[in-house]
Short mmCIF file of C-alpha atoms in Angstrom, two decimals:
data_model
loop_
_atom_site.label_atom_id
_atom_site.label_comp_id
_atom_site.label_asym_id
_atom_site.label_seq_id
_atom_site.Cartn_x
_atom_site.Cartn_y
_atom_site.Cartn_z
CA MET A 263 1.09 11.01 -27.97
CA TYR A 264 4.73 10.01 -28.40
CA GLY A 265 7.01 10.03 -25.34
CA ALA A 266 4.12 9.37 -22.97
CA THR A 267 6.27 8.00 -20.15
CA GLY A 268 8.69 10.95 -20.17
CA GLY A 269 8.41 13.86 -17.77
CA VAL A 270 6.53 16.23 -20.07
CA GLY A 271 4.69 13.46 -21.89
CA GLU A 272 3.18 11.97 -18.74
CA CYS A 273 2.13 15.39 -17.43
CA LEU A 274 0.49 16.14 -20.76
CA ALA A 275 -1.25 12.76 -20.86
CA ARG A 276 -2.67 13.29 -17.38
CA ARG A 277 -3.85 16.81 -18.25
CA LEU A 278 -5.60 15.63 -21.41
CA ALA A 279 -7.16 12.63 -19.70
CA ALA A 280 -8.46 14.83 -16.89
CA ALA A 281 -10.12 17.02 -19.53
CA GLY A 282 -11.90 13.98 -20.94
CA HIS A 283 -9.89 13.44 -24.13
CA PRO A 284 -9.45 9.87 -25.39
CA LEU A 285 -5.75 9.11 -25.74
CA HIS A 286 -3.40 6.77 -27.53
CA LEU A 287 -0.02 6.71 -25.79
CA VAL A 288 3.32 5.77 -27.33
CA ALA A 289 6.64 4.96 -25.61
CA ARG A 290 9.30 2.28 -25.64
CA ASP A 291 9.12 1.29 -21.94
CA ALA A 292 6.29 -1.23 -22.24
CA PRO A 293 5.62 -1.92 -18.52
CA ARG A 294 5.50 1.78 -17.57
CA LEU A 295 3.48 2.60 -20.66
CA GLN A 296 0.91 -0.11 -19.97
CA ALA A 297 0.55 1.02 -16.35
CA LEU A 298 -0.01 4.64 -17.40
CA ALA A 299 -2.42 3.70 -20.18
CA THR A 300 -4.43 1.52 -17.78
CA ALA A 301 -4.59 4.32 -15.21
CA LEU A 302 -5.82 6.80 -17.81
CA GLY A 303 -8.07 4.45 -19.79
CA ALA A 304 -5.95 4.99 -22.90
CA GLY A 305 -4.82 2.87 -25.79
CA PHE A 306 -1.09 2.39 -26.25
CA SER A 307 1.68 1.27 -28.58
CA ALA A 308 5.00 0.13 -27.16
CA VAL A 309 7.51 1.01 -29.88
CA ASP A 310 10.98 2.48 -30.29
CA VAL A 311 10.83 5.47 -32.65
CA THR A 312 14.19 4.49 -34.13
CA ALA A 313 12.59 1.29 -35.51
CA GLU A 314 11.67 1.46 -39.19
CA ASP A 315 8.12 0.15 -38.78
CA ALA A 316 7.24 2.04 -35.58
CA PHE A 317 5.16 4.78 -37.16
CA ALA A 318 3.04 2.53 -39.34
CA GLN A 319 2.31 0.40 -36.28
CA VAL A 320 1.28 3.41 -34.21
CA ALA A 321 -0.91 4.79 -36.99
CA ALA A 322 -2.69 1.45 -37.35
CA GLU A 323 -3.19 1.02 -33.61
CA ALA A 324 -4.25 4.62 -32.92
CA GLY A 325 -6.86 4.52 -35.67
CA THR A 326 -8.83 7.30 -37.36
CA PRO A 327 -9.65 10.11 -36.76
CA LEU A 328 -7.09 11.94 -34.62
CA SER A 329 -7.69 15.41 -33.24
CA GLY A 330 -4.07 15.93 -32.28
CA LEU A 331 -0.55 14.57 -32.10
CA ALA A 332 2.21 15.45 -29.65
CA TYR A 333 5.78 14.28 -30.18
CA ALA A 334 7.46 14.67 -26.78
CA VAL A 335 10.53 12.54 -27.49
CA GLY A 336 14.00 14.02 -27.21
CA SER A 337 17.56 13.77 -26.00
CA ILE A 338 20.07 15.83 -24.05
CA ASN A 339 23.47 15.11 -25.54
CA LEU A 340 25.95 17.64 -24.18
CA LYS A 341 29.54 17.23 -25.38
CA PRO A 342 32.40 19.46 -26.49
CA PHE A 343 32.16 19.91 -30.25
CA ALA A 344 35.52 18.21 -30.81
CA ARG A 345 34.22 15.03 -29.14
CA LEU A 346 31.00 14.70 -31.09
CA THR A 347 30.89 11.78 -33.52
CA ALA A 348 28.93 11.09 -36.66
CA ALA A 349 26.81 8.72 -34.57
CA ASP A 350 25.98 11.53 -32.12
CA PHE A 351 24.80 13.83 -34.89
CA GLN A 352 22.84 11.08 -36.61
CA ARG A 353 21.11 9.85 -33.46
CA ASP A 354 20.16 13.32 -32.23
CA PHE A 355 18.78 14.29 -35.63
CA GLN A 356 16.89 11.02 -36.05
CA LEU A 357 15.35 11.03 -32.56
CA ASN A 358 14.42 14.70 -32.37
CA ALA A 359 13.68 15.76 -35.95
CA ALA A 360 13.40 12.92 -38.46
CA ALA A 361 11.24 10.74 -36.20
CA ALA A 362 8.97 13.70 -35.46
CA ALA A 363 8.46 14.19 -39.20
CA LEU A 364 7.76 10.50 -39.74
CA ALA A 365 5.29 10.44 -36.83
CA VAL A 366 3.30 13.30 -38.37
CA GLN A 367 3.52 11.80 -41.85
CA ALA A 368 2.13 8.45 -40.70
CA ALA A 369 -0.68 10.12 -38.76
CA LEU A 370 -1.60 12.60 -41.49
CA PRO A 371 -4.64 10.77 -42.93
CA ALA A 372 -6.13 10.45 -39.43
CA LEU A 373 -5.33 14.08 -38.60
CA ARG A 374 -7.00 15.28 -41.80
CA ALA A 375 -10.10 13.36 -40.75
CA ALA A 376 -10.32 15.18 -37.40
CA PRO A 377 -13.80 16.10 -36.20
CA GLY A 378 -14.52 19.74 -36.93
CA GLY A 379 -12.03 19.79 -39.79
CA ARG A 380 -9.00 20.92 -37.79
CA ALA A 381 -6.28 18.96 -35.99
CA SER A 382 -3.24 20.12 -34.04
CA VAL A 383 0.36 18.92 -33.91
CA VAL A 384 2.78 19.90 -31.14
CA LEU A 385 6.50 19.22 -31.44
CA PHE A 386 9.34 20.09 -29.07
CA SER A 387 12.37 22.25 -29.78
CA SER A 388 14.76 23.78 -27.22
CA VAL A 389 15.91 27.20 -26.10
CA ALA A 390 19.31 26.07 -27.43
CA ALA A 391 18.02 26.18 -31.03
CA GLY A 392 17.66 29.95 -30.84
CA ARG A 393 20.40 30.91 -28.41
CA GLY A 394 23.97 29.64 -28.43
CA PHE A 395 25.21 27.51 -25.55
CA ALA A 396 28.51 25.68 -25.27
CA LEU A 397 28.36 21.86 -25.48
CA HIS A 398 25.00 21.99 -27.32
CA ALA A 399 26.09 21.72 -30.98
CA SER A 400 24.45 18.39 -31.77
CA ILE A 401 21.18 18.90 -29.93
CA ALA A 402 20.88 22.55 -31.02
CA MET A 403 21.29 21.51 -34.64
CA ALA A 404 18.64 18.80 -34.31
CA LYS A 405 16.18 21.07 -32.53
CA ALA A 406 16.70 23.84 -35.09
CA ALA A 407 15.62 21.28 -37.68
CA VAL A 408 12.43 20.74 -35.66
CA GLU A 409 11.69 24.48 -35.88
CA GLY A 410 12.16 24.44 -39.64
CA LEU A 411 9.88 21.42 -39.87
CA VAL A 412 7.18 23.22 -37.87
CA ARG A 413 7.12 26.19 -40.22
CA ALA A 414 7.16 24.07 -43.36
CA LEU A 415 4.37 21.79 -42.16
CA ALA A 416 2.30 24.71 -40.88
CA ALA A 417 2.36 26.12 -44.41
CA GLU A 418 1.76 22.85 -46.22
CA LEU A 419 -0.90 21.34 -43.98
CA ALA A 420 -3.03 24.45 -43.37
CA PRO A 421 -5.90 24.85 -42.87
CA ALA A 422 -6.63 21.25 -41.87
CA VAL A 423 -3.73 20.81 -39.45
CA ARG A 424 -2.11 23.38 -37.17
CA VAL A 425 1.57 22.77 -36.32
CA ASN A 426 3.47 24.45 -33.48
CA ALA A 427 6.46 23.76 -31.25
CA ILE A 428 7.42 24.43 -27.65
CA ALA A 429 11.02 25.40 -26.90
CA PRO A 430 11.78 24.77 -23.22
CA SER A 431 14.86 25.53 -21.24
CA LEU A 432 16.08 23.03 -18.64
CA LEU A 433 13.18 21.11 -17.10
CA ASP A 434 13.31 19.03 -13.94
CA THR A 435 12.58 15.70 -15.65
CA PRO A 436 14.21 12.26 -15.56
CA LEU A 437 15.90 13.05 -18.90
CA ALA A 438 17.67 16.06 -17.37
CA GLN A 439 18.78 14.55 -14.07
CA GLY A 440 22.43 14.76 -15.05
CA ILE A 441 22.05 18.53 -14.54
CA ALA A 442 18.88 19.00 -12.50
CA GLY A 443 19.91 16.28 -10.06
CA ASN A 444 23.23 17.99 -9.26
CA ALA A 445 22.61 20.69 -6.63
CA ARG A 446 25.52 22.89 -7.73
CA LEU A 447 24.65 22.73 -11.43
CA ARG A 448 20.96 23.16 -10.72
CA GLU A 449 21.58 26.33 -8.74
CA ALA A 450 23.87 27.77 -11.41
CA VAL A 451 21.45 27.05 -14.24
CA ALA A 452 18.48 28.37 -12.26
CA ALA A 453 20.36 31.64 -11.71
CA SER A 454 20.81 32.03 -15.48
CA HIS A 455 17.02 32.36 -15.91
CA PRO A 456 15.41 35.76 -15.32
CA LEU A 457 12.63 34.02 -13.39
CA GLY A 458 15.18 32.40 -11.11
CA ARG A 459 14.36 28.72 -11.34
CA ILE A 460 14.53 25.77 -13.69
CA GLY A 461 11.32 24.57 -15.26
CA GLN A 462 8.93 21.85 -14.24
CA ALA A 463 7.50 19.31 -16.67
CA ASP A 464 4.03 20.74 -16.23
CA ASP A 465 5.22 24.20 -17.34
CA ALA A 466 5.65 22.75 -20.84
CA ALA A 467 2.72 20.33 -20.61
CA ALA A 468 0.29 23.15 -19.83
CA LEU A 469 1.21 25.01 -23.01
CA ALA A 470 1.12 21.80 -25.05
CA ALA A 471 -2.40 21.08 -23.82
CA PHE A 472 -3.46 24.59 -24.82
CA LEU A 473 -1.91 24.30 -28.29
CA LEU A 474 -3.70 20.99 -28.84
CA SER A 475 -7.02 22.53 -27.86
CA ALA A 476 -9.57 24.47 -29.87
CA GLN A 477 -8.65 27.55 -27.80
CA ALA A 478 -5.49 27.78 -29.94
CA ASP A 479 -7.37 27.52 -33.22
CA TRP A 480 -5.71 30.65 -34.71
CA ILE A 481 -2.14 29.67 -33.81
CA THR A 482 0.10 27.81 -36.24
CA GLY A 483 3.73 27.88 -37.39
CA GLN A 484 4.92 29.16 -34.00
CA VAL A 485 7.81 28.19 -31.74
CA LEU A 486 6.85 29.25 -28.23
CA GLY A 487 9.41 29.49 -25.45
CA VAL A 488 8.71 27.98 -22.04
CA ASP A 489 12.09 28.94 -20.70
CA GLY A 490 11.89 31.25 -17.69
CA GLY A 491 12.79 34.12 -20.01
CA ARG A 492 16.19 32.65 -20.86
CA GLY A 493 15.73 32.77 -24.61
CA ALA A 494 14.76 36.43 -24.81
CA VAL A 495 15.69 38.29 -21.62
CA ALA A 496 19.15 38.98 -20.24
CA GLY A 497 19.78 37.55 -16.79
CA LYS A 498 20.60 39.82 -13.88
#
């Protein structure tokens, strides 16, 4: 699992460990990663996904076979379009989309060797990929690429590997504290959701755990919203 020390990643890791699944955790914060891996009895790789050799290292250290892969790495880069730079676009695309593709590519032999003949991949998009929001041009573009990747891989890798994505709205995680940690902004954003609150990390982790499980064996190529209704339902 990539992004294991993030808000959603840690919740997902704890859910899977509690269900008895052996884990290999990946993140760049080595001390936090090692502490979490020790607590959960998991293997780990401390790498930065922007490093060229990161994915080969993870594949070698995670071993074969793999029943699933979750890529819960992302960014929240909110800027007026006129202020976005080439570096912004490149970094958001690399971190959210290209690195997700490379993570799956490196793990593919192990995924194809999954017990029972079926593995599952879960990636992360955003409600902003399907609904327009100001200041979201760079991240929306990158996350839309994730959704295209999901559909292409679901077609190409079937039936051995299922591939789906989760598209959350704002979650109360460390990554989102610039918004969620501001009481005025938090209240305003919560009010824009039909269900009247912002999300919690475990809202997304619960669906990710389901998609990784055999209970979701007939689900592939889907982008599923965990967004308080924001992506599909008009607010009051």
